[in-house]
Amino acid sequence: MDSARFAENSYFIKTREEGYADKTIKEIAREMYSYVDAMTMSAKKDGVVNMGGFIATNREDWYEGAKLFCIPFEGFITYGGMNGRDLNALAVGLDENTEFEMLETRIHQVQYLAKKLDEYGIPYQRPVGGHALFIDADKVLCNVPKEEFPAQTLTCELYLEAGIRGCEIGYILADRDPVTRENRFGGLDLLRLCIARRVYTDNHMNVIAAALKNVYDRRNEITRGVAIEWEAPLMRHFTVKLKRLG
């Protein structure tokens, strides 16, 4: 089970699924994990910490197999390369973020930002989820050709506008066709704004919305995007080197 968003999923089960309204987030999470043999966790998501992750399993043979790789690649099995401070923070984060009030506060911020974008007429994927908004970059930067990666261009424009770091979930992430080696331009081209952090306030959301509005207001002036100068043969979106065009 991919556990990056297990707490948010538990929240939506509690608020949307019949028969779960009276269950706690922790009870729902325990039921979810009762159906699986193993899990992976990127703790920077629903662990609400700045570092770390782990795997867990109830199968001893899987545990023994994974243990063989932990020491040479990560660190000893009791810490896996994480320091004590980060382990303590993760324990607190998992406990706090499986409380309903904590999740409700975080998810409220995503909904709050969505309402601000509605006010400004900025297109995004609906309905919003629990941790992020996905901006329809090809509808915002409609004058940037798809071959010049509108979502990556919007990501750069937003960072230059206000120092806000988003993430392209679009044509660069889609990579190339394994046979033709042509870029894939058939899907959605989105800018992801991930809000799931304990340190953000509604004022942070106001800054994000205002910065997006500023870019949106000058969208007709943005007619060129970016080109790939270098890319890795595998998972290029993490390390791709780009150049601005125009």
PDB file of C-alpha atoms in Angstrom, residues 37-246:
ATOM      1  CA  ASP A  37       0.875  -7.205   3.684  1.00  0.00           C
ATOM      2  CA  ALA A  38       3.266  -4.283   3.267  1.00  0.00           C
ATOM      3  CA  MET A  39       3.428  -0.534   2.897  1.00  0.00           C
ATOM      4  CA  THR A  40       5.793   2.186   1.732  1.00  0.00           C
ATOM      5  CA  MET A  41       5.783   5.657   3.244  1.00  0.00           C
ATOM      6  CA  SER A  42       7.140   8.959   1.990  1.00  0.00           C
ATOM      7  CA  ALA A  43       6.957  10.661   5.370  1.00  0.00           C
ATOM      8  CA  LYS A  44       7.147  14.182   3.937  1.00  0.00           C
ATOM      9  CA  LYS A  45       3.503  13.770   2.956  1.00  0.00           C
ATOM     10  CA  ASP A  46       1.127  12.510   5.642  1.00  0.00           C
ATOM     11  CA  GLY A  47       3.932  12.253   8.171  1.00  0.00           C
ATOM     12  CA  VAL A  48       4.129  16.082   7.868  1.00  0.00           C
ATOM     13  CA  VAL A  49       7.897  16.146   8.405  1.00  0.00           C
ATOM     14  CA  ASN A  50      10.726  17.529   6.315  1.00  0.00           C
ATOM     15  CA  MET A  51      12.662  14.272   5.912  1.00  0.00           C
ATOM     16  CA  GLY A  52      12.301  10.530   5.940  1.00  0.00           C
ATOM     17  CA  GLY A  53      10.337   7.498   4.943  1.00  0.00           C
ATOM     18  CA  PHE A  54      10.102   3.799   5.637  1.00  0.00           C
ATOM     19  CA  ILE A  55       8.695   0.454   4.588  1.00  0.00           C
ATOM     20  CA  ALA A  56       6.827  -1.952   6.844  1.00  0.00           C
ATOM     21  CA  THR A  57       5.475  -5.466   6.460  1.00  0.00           C
ATOM     22  CA  ASN A  58       3.762  -8.124   8.524  1.00  0.00           C
ATOM     23  CA  ARG A  59       5.552 -10.877   6.575  1.00  0.00           C
ATOM     24  CA  GLU A  60       8.767 -12.022   8.173  1.00  0.00           C
ATOM     25  CA  ASP A  61      10.267 -13.345   4.919  1.00  0.00           C
ATOM     26  CA  TRP A  62       9.786  -9.948   3.222  1.00  0.00           C
ATOM     27  CA  TYR A  63      11.247  -8.211   6.261  1.00  0.00           C
ATOM     28  CA  GLU A  64      14.340 -10.415   6.247  1.00  0.00           C
ATOM     29  CA  GLY A  65      14.817  -9.821   2.530  1.00  0.00           C
ATOM     30  CA  ALA A  66      14.495  -6.050   2.829  1.00  0.00           C
ATOM     31  CA  LYS A  67      16.830  -6.003   5.834  1.00  0.00           C
ATOM     32  CA  LEU A  68      19.657  -7.314   3.644  1.00  0.00           C
ATOM     33  CA  PHE A  69      19.525  -4.165   1.505  1.00  0.00           C
ATOM     34  CA  CYS A  70      18.893  -1.645   4.282  1.00  0.00           C
ATOM     35  CA  ILE A  71      22.354  -1.714   5.854  1.00  0.00           C
ATOM     36  CA  PRO A  72      24.488  -1.324   2.683  1.00  0.00           C
ATOM     37  CA  PHE A  73      22.204   1.233   1.036  1.00  0.00           C
ATOM     38  CA  GLU A  74      20.527   3.231   3.824  1.00  0.00           C
ATOM     39  CA  GLY A  75      21.798   2.554   7.344  1.00  0.00           C
ATOM     40  CA  PHE A  76      21.135   0.228  10.230  1.00  0.00           C
ATOM     41  CA  ILE A  77      17.601  -1.210  10.388  1.00  0.00           C
ATOM     42  CA  THR A  78      16.606   0.769  13.486  1.00  0.00           C
ATOM     43  CA  TYR A  79      17.107   4.142  11.790  1.00  0.00           C
ATOM     44  CA  GLY A  80      17.728   3.594   8.078  1.00  0.00           C
ATOM     45  CA  GLY A  81      19.952   6.626   7.671  1.00  0.00           C
ATOM     46  CA  MET A  82      17.625   8.999   9.558  1.00  0.00           C
ATOM     47  CA  ASN A  83      18.881  10.838  12.620  1.00  0.00           C
ATOM     48  CA  GLY A  84      17.174  10.709  16.006  1.00  0.00           C
ATOM     49  CA  ARG A  85      15.589  14.122  15.654  1.00  0.00           C
ATOM     50  CA  ASP A  86      13.883  13.168  12.399  1.00  0.00           C
ATOM     51  CA  LEU A  87      12.685   9.859  13.814  1.00  0.00           C
ATOM     52  CA  ASN A  88      11.133  11.665  16.784  1.00  0.00           C
ATOM     53  CA  ALA A  89       9.509  14.254  14.516  1.00  0.00           C
ATOM     54  CA  LEU A  90       8.081  11.486  12.340  1.00  0.00           C
ATOM     55  CA  ALA A  91       6.577   9.708  15.354  1.00  0.00           C
ATOM     56  CA  VAL A  92       4.891  12.943  16.440  1.00  0.00           C
ATOM     57  CA  GLY A  93       3.772  13.755  12.902  1.00  0.00           C
ATOM     58  CA  LEU A  94       2.105  10.385  12.369  1.00  0.00           C
ATOM     59  CA  ASP A  95       0.294  10.715  15.691  1.00  0.00           C
ATOM     60  CA  GLU A  96      -0.868  14.310  15.194  1.00  0.00           C
ATOM     61  CA  ASN A  97      -1.842  13.900  11.554  1.00  0.00           C
ATOM     62  CA  THR A  98      -4.169  11.023  12.349  1.00  0.00           C
ATOM     63  CA  GLU A  99      -6.312  13.367  14.434  1.00  0.00           C
ATOM     64  CA  PHE A 100      -9.432  14.683  12.688  1.00  0.00           C
ATOM     65  CA  GLU A 101      -8.913  18.330  13.685  1.00  0.00           C
ATOM     66  CA  MET A 102      -5.405  18.419  12.238  1.00  0.00           C
ATOM     67  CA  LEU A 103      -6.515  16.960   8.926  1.00  0.00           C
ATOM     68  CA  GLU A 104      -9.537  19.232   8.734  1.00  0.00           C
ATOM     69  CA  THR A 105      -7.326  22.292   9.200  1.00  0.00           C
ATOM     70  CA  ARG A 106      -4.915  21.207   6.475  1.00  0.00           C
ATOM     71  CA  ILE A 107      -7.593  20.225   3.982  1.00  0.00           C
ATOM     72  CA  HIS A 108      -9.423  23.488   4.667  1.00  0.00           C
ATOM     73  CA  GLN A 109      -6.394  25.346   3.310  1.00  0.00           C
ATOM     74  CA  VAL A 110      -6.624  23.541  -0.022  1.00  0.00           C
ATOM     75  CA  GLN A 111     -10.308  24.423  -0.256  1.00  0.00           C
ATOM     76  CA  TYR A 112      -9.563  27.997   0.789  1.00  0.00           C
ATOM     77  CA  LEU A 113      -6.994  28.394  -1.992  1.00  0.00           C
ATOM     78  CA  ALA A 114      -9.443  26.908  -4.499  1.00  0.00           C
ATOM     79  CA  LYS A 115     -12.030  29.552  -3.572  1.00  0.00           C
ATOM     80  CA  LYS A 116      -9.461  32.299  -4.089  1.00  0.00           C
ATOM     81  CA  LEU A 117      -8.625  30.914  -7.531  1.00  0.00           C
ATOM     82  CA  ASP A 118     -12.356  30.832  -8.312  1.00  0.00           C
ATOM     83  CA  GLU A 119     -12.487  34.551  -7.521  1.00  0.00           C
ATOM     84  CA  TYR A 120      -9.700  35.199 -10.004  1.00  0.00           C
ATOM     85  CA  GLY A 121     -11.060  32.863 -12.687  1.00  0.00           C
ATOM     86  CA  ILE A 122      -7.963  30.672 -12.755  1.00  0.00           C
ATOM     87  CA  PRO A 123      -8.712  27.189 -14.152  1.00  0.00           C
ATOM     88  CA  TYR A 124      -7.806  24.135 -12.084  1.00  0.00           C
ATOM     89  CA  GLN A 125      -8.826  20.493 -11.815  1.00  0.00           C
ATOM     90  CA  ARG A 126     -12.048  19.956  -9.891  1.00  0.00           C
ATOM     91  CA  PRO A 127     -12.897  18.792  -7.312  1.00  0.00           C
ATOM     92  CA  VAL A 128      -9.901  19.719  -5.194  1.00  0.00           C
ATOM     93  CA  GLY A 129      -8.382  16.981  -3.068  1.00  0.00           C
ATOM     94  CA  GLY A 130      -6.771  16.903   0.326  1.00  0.00           C
ATOM     95  CA  HIS A 131      -3.206  18.035  -0.274  1.00  0.00           C
ATOM     96  CA  ALA A 132      -2.864  19.909  -3.566  1.00  0.00           C
ATOM     97  CA  LEU A 133      -4.371  21.902  -6.383  1.00  0.00           C
ATOM     98  CA  PHE A 134      -3.617  21.121 -10.010  1.00  0.00           C
ATOM     99  CA  ILE A 135      -3.656  24.173 -12.275  1.00  0.00           C
ATOM    100  CA  ASP A 136      -4.637  23.643 -15.931  1.00  0.00           C
ATOM    101  CA  ALA A 137      -1.485  25.124 -17.418  1.00  0.00           C
ATOM    102  CA  ASP A 138      -2.535  24.730 -21.035  1.00  0.00           C
ATOM    103  CA  LYS A 139      -5.612  26.870 -20.253  1.00  0.00           C
ATOM    104  CA  VAL A 140      -3.578  29.497 -18.410  1.00  0.00           C
ATOM    105  CA  LEU A 141      -0.678  29.759 -20.865  1.00  0.00           C
ATOM    106  CA  CYS A 142      -2.773  29.064 -23.915  1.00  0.00           C
ATOM    107  CA  ASN A 143      -0.312  30.887 -26.210  1.00  0.00           C
ATOM    108  CA  VAL A 144       2.586  28.590 -25.322  1.00  0.00           C
ATOM    109  CA  PRO A 145       2.810  25.647 -27.749  1.00  0.00           C
ATOM    110  CA  LYS A 146       2.500  22.246 -26.152  1.00  0.00           C
ATOM    111  CA  GLU A 147       5.920  21.377 -27.610  1.00  0.00           C
ATOM    112  CA  GLU A 148       7.334  24.072 -25.307  1.00  0.00           C
ATOM    113  CA  PHE A 149       5.827  22.595 -22.137  1.00  0.00           C
ATOM    114  CA  PRO A 150       3.220  25.062 -20.787  1.00  0.00           C
ATOM    115  CA  ALA A 151       3.062  23.535 -17.296  1.00  0.00           C
ATOM    116  CA  GLN A 152       6.820  23.672 -16.811  1.00  0.00           C
ATOM    117  CA  THR A 153       6.768  27.228 -18.129  1.00  0.00           C
ATOM    118  CA  LEU A 154       4.022  28.161 -15.653  1.00  0.00           C
ATOM    119  CA  THR A 155       6.037  26.550 -12.857  1.00  0.00           C
ATOM    120  CA  CYS A 156       8.977  28.798 -13.735  1.00  0.00           C
ATOM    121  CA  GLU A 157       6.806  31.903 -14.073  1.00  0.00           C
ATOM    122  CA  LEU A 158       5.242  31.366 -10.648  1.00  0.00           C
ATOM    123  CA  TYR A 159       8.659  30.939  -9.042  1.00  0.00           C
ATOM    124  CA  LEU A 160       9.973  34.097 -10.688  1.00  0.00           C
ATOM    125  CA  GLU A 161       6.828  35.978  -9.686  1.00  0.00           C
ATOM    126  CA  ALA A 162       6.850  35.196  -5.960  1.00  0.00           C
ATOM    127  CA  GLY A 163       9.360  32.458  -5.111  1.00  0.00           C
ATOM    128  CA  ILE A 164       6.607  29.815  -4.983  1.00  0.00           C
ATOM    129  CA  ARG A 165       7.823  26.328  -5.877  1.00  0.00           C
ATOM    130  CA  GLY A 166       5.331  24.185  -7.714  1.00  0.00           C
ATOM    131  CA  CYS A 167       5.793  20.967  -9.655  1.00  0.00           C
ATOM    132  CA  GLU A 168       5.016  20.115 -13.264  1.00  0.00           C
ATOM    133  CA  ILE A 169       2.732  17.099 -13.624  1.00  0.00           C
ATOM    134  CA  GLY A 170       2.449  16.983 -17.373  1.00  0.00           C
ATOM    135  CA  TYR A 171       4.342  16.490 -20.588  1.00  0.00           C
ATOM    136  CA  ILE A 172       7.839  16.309 -19.105  1.00  0.00           C
ATOM    137  CA  LEU A 173       6.689  13.888 -16.411  1.00  0.00           C
ATOM    138  CA  ALA A 174       4.917  11.811 -19.097  1.00  0.00           C
ATOM    139  CA  ASP A 175       8.331  11.196 -20.690  1.00  0.00           C
ATOM    140  CA  ARG A 176       8.813   9.803 -24.172  1.00  0.00           C
ATOM    141  CA  ASP A 177       7.095   7.016 -26.045  1.00  0.00           C
ATOM    142  CA  PRO A 178       9.296   3.947 -25.493  1.00  0.00           C
ATOM    143  CA  VAL A 179       9.138   2.985 -29.179  1.00  0.00           C
ATOM    144  CA  THR A 180       9.104   6.250 -31.146  1.00  0.00           C
ATOM    145  CA  ARG A 181      11.007   8.286 -28.501  1.00  0.00           C
ATOM    146  CA  GLU A 182       8.682  11.199 -29.217  1.00  0.00           C
ATOM    147  CA  ASN A 183       7.430  13.344 -26.344  1.00  0.00           C
ATOM    148  CA  ARG A 184       3.959  12.420 -25.110  1.00  0.00           C
ATOM    149  CA  PHE A 185       1.553  15.335 -25.487  1.00  0.00           C
ATOM    150  CA  GLY A 186      -1.750  13.516 -25.215  1.00  0.00           C
ATOM    151  CA  GLY A 187      -2.593  13.925 -21.537  1.00  0.00           C
ATOM    152  CA  LEU A 188      -3.151  16.811 -19.155  1.00  0.00           C
ATOM    153  CA  ASP A 189      -0.449  19.402 -18.583  1.00  0.00           C
ATOM    154  CA  LEU A 190      -0.745  20.491 -14.955  1.00  0.00           C
ATOM    155  CA  LEU A 191       1.041  22.558 -12.335  1.00  0.00           C
ATOM    156  CA  ARG A 192       0.761  20.943  -8.908  1.00  0.00           C
ATOM    157  CA  LEU A 193       0.686  23.128  -5.815  1.00  0.00           C
ATOM    158  CA  CYS A 194       1.181  20.869  -2.812  1.00  0.00           C
ATOM    159  CA  ILE A 195      -0.150  22.498   0.367  1.00  0.00           C
ATOM    160  CA  ALA A 196       0.227  19.646   2.873  1.00  0.00           C
ATOM    161  CA  ARG A 197       2.484  21.217   5.486  1.00  0.00           C
ATOM    162  CA  ARG A 198       1.897  22.126   9.116  1.00  0.00           C
ATOM    163  CA  VAL A 199       3.545  25.566   8.853  1.00  0.00           C
ATOM    164  CA  TYR A 200       1.291  27.239   6.268  1.00  0.00           C
ATOM    165  CA  THR A 201      -1.411  29.796   7.079  1.00  0.00           C
ATOM    166  CA  ASP A 202      -4.273  31.244   5.068  1.00  0.00           C
ATOM    167  CA  ASN A 203      -2.041  34.245   4.376  1.00  0.00           C
ATOM    168  CA  HIS A 204       0.320  31.925   2.525  1.00  0.00           C
ATOM    169  CA  MET A 205      -2.651  30.847   0.399  1.00  0.00           C
ATOM    170  CA  ASN A 206      -3.450  34.497  -0.329  1.00  0.00           C
ATOM    171  CA  VAL A 207       0.102  35.048  -1.587  1.00  0.00           C
ATOM    172  CA  ILE A 208      -0.098  31.993  -3.848  1.00  0.00           C
ATOM    173  CA  ALA A 209      -3.432  33.117  -5.287  1.00  0.00           C
ATOM    174  CA  ALA A 210      -2.216  36.674  -5.868  1.00  0.00           C
ATOM    175  CA  ALA A 211       0.945  35.450  -7.585  1.00  0.00           C
ATOM    176  CA  LEU A 212      -1.029  33.150  -9.868  1.00  0.00           C
ATOM    177  CA  LYS A 213      -3.392  36.017 -10.674  1.00  0.00           C
ATOM    178  CA  ASN A 214      -0.433  38.208 -11.638  1.00  0.00           C
ATOM    179  CA  VAL A 215       0.844  35.541 -14.019  1.00  0.00           C
ATOM    180  CA  TYR A 216      -2.668  34.899 -15.322  1.00  0.00           C
ATOM    181  CA  ASP A 217      -3.230  38.603 -15.983  1.00  0.00           C
ATOM    182  CA  ARG A 218      -0.174  38.739 -18.244  1.00  0.00           C
ATOM    183  CA  ARG A 219      -0.744  35.347 -19.853  1.00  0.00           C
ATOM    184  CA  ASN A 220      -1.155  36.827 -23.336  1.00  0.00           C
ATOM    185  CA  GLU A 221       2.381  38.206 -23.111  1.00  0.00           C
ATOM    186  CA  ILE A 222       3.819  34.747 -22.491  1.00  0.00           C
ATOM    187  CA  THR A 223       4.095  33.137 -25.914  1.00  0.00           C
ATOM    188  CA  ARG A 224       7.228  31.008 -25.575  1.00  0.00           C
ATOM    189  CA  GLY A 225       8.091  28.222 -23.190  1.00  0.00           C
ATOM    190  CA  VAL A 226      11.121  26.048 -22.542  1.00  0.00           C
ATOM    191  CA  ALA A 227      13.142  23.454 -24.429  1.00  0.00           C
ATOM    192  CA  ILE A 228      15.009  20.411 -23.157  1.00  0.00           C
ATOM    193  CA  GLU A 229      18.791  20.728 -23.277  1.00  0.00           C
ATOM    194  CA  TRP A 230      19.553  17.482 -21.445  1.00  0.00           C
ATOM    195  CA  GLU A 231      17.483  14.674 -19.971  1.00  0.00           C
ATOM    196  CA  ALA A 232      18.175  11.447 -18.101  1.00  0.00           C
ATOM    197  CA  PRO A 233      17.170   8.194 -19.797  1.00  0.00           C
ATOM    198  CA  LEU A 234      15.038   7.298 -16.774  1.00  0.00           C
ATOM    199  CA  MET A 235      12.657   9.524 -14.773  1.00  0.00           C
ATOM    200  CA  ARG A 236      13.880  12.640 -16.541  1.00  0.00           C
ATOM    201  CA  HIS A 237      11.540  15.020 -14.717  1.00  0.00           C
ATOM    202  CA  PHE A 238      13.722  14.986 -11.588  1.00  0.00           C
ATOM    203  CA  THR A 239      16.927  16.205 -13.250  1.00  0.00           C
ATOM    204  CA  VAL A 240      16.015  17.562 -16.703  1.00  0.00           C
ATOM    205  CA  LYS A 241      17.957  20.624 -17.851  1.00  0.00           C
ATOM    206  CA  LEU A 242      15.865  23.255 -19.626  1.00  0.00           C
ATOM    207  CA  LYS A 243      16.428  26.541 -21.414  1.00  0.00           C
ATOM    208  CA  ARG A 244      14.005  29.416 -21.816  1.00  0.00           C
ATOM    209  CA  LEU A 245      12.866  30.269 -25.324  1.00  0.00           C
ATOM    210  CA  GLY A 246      12.051  33.667 -26.745  1.00  0.00           C
TER     211      GLY A 246
END
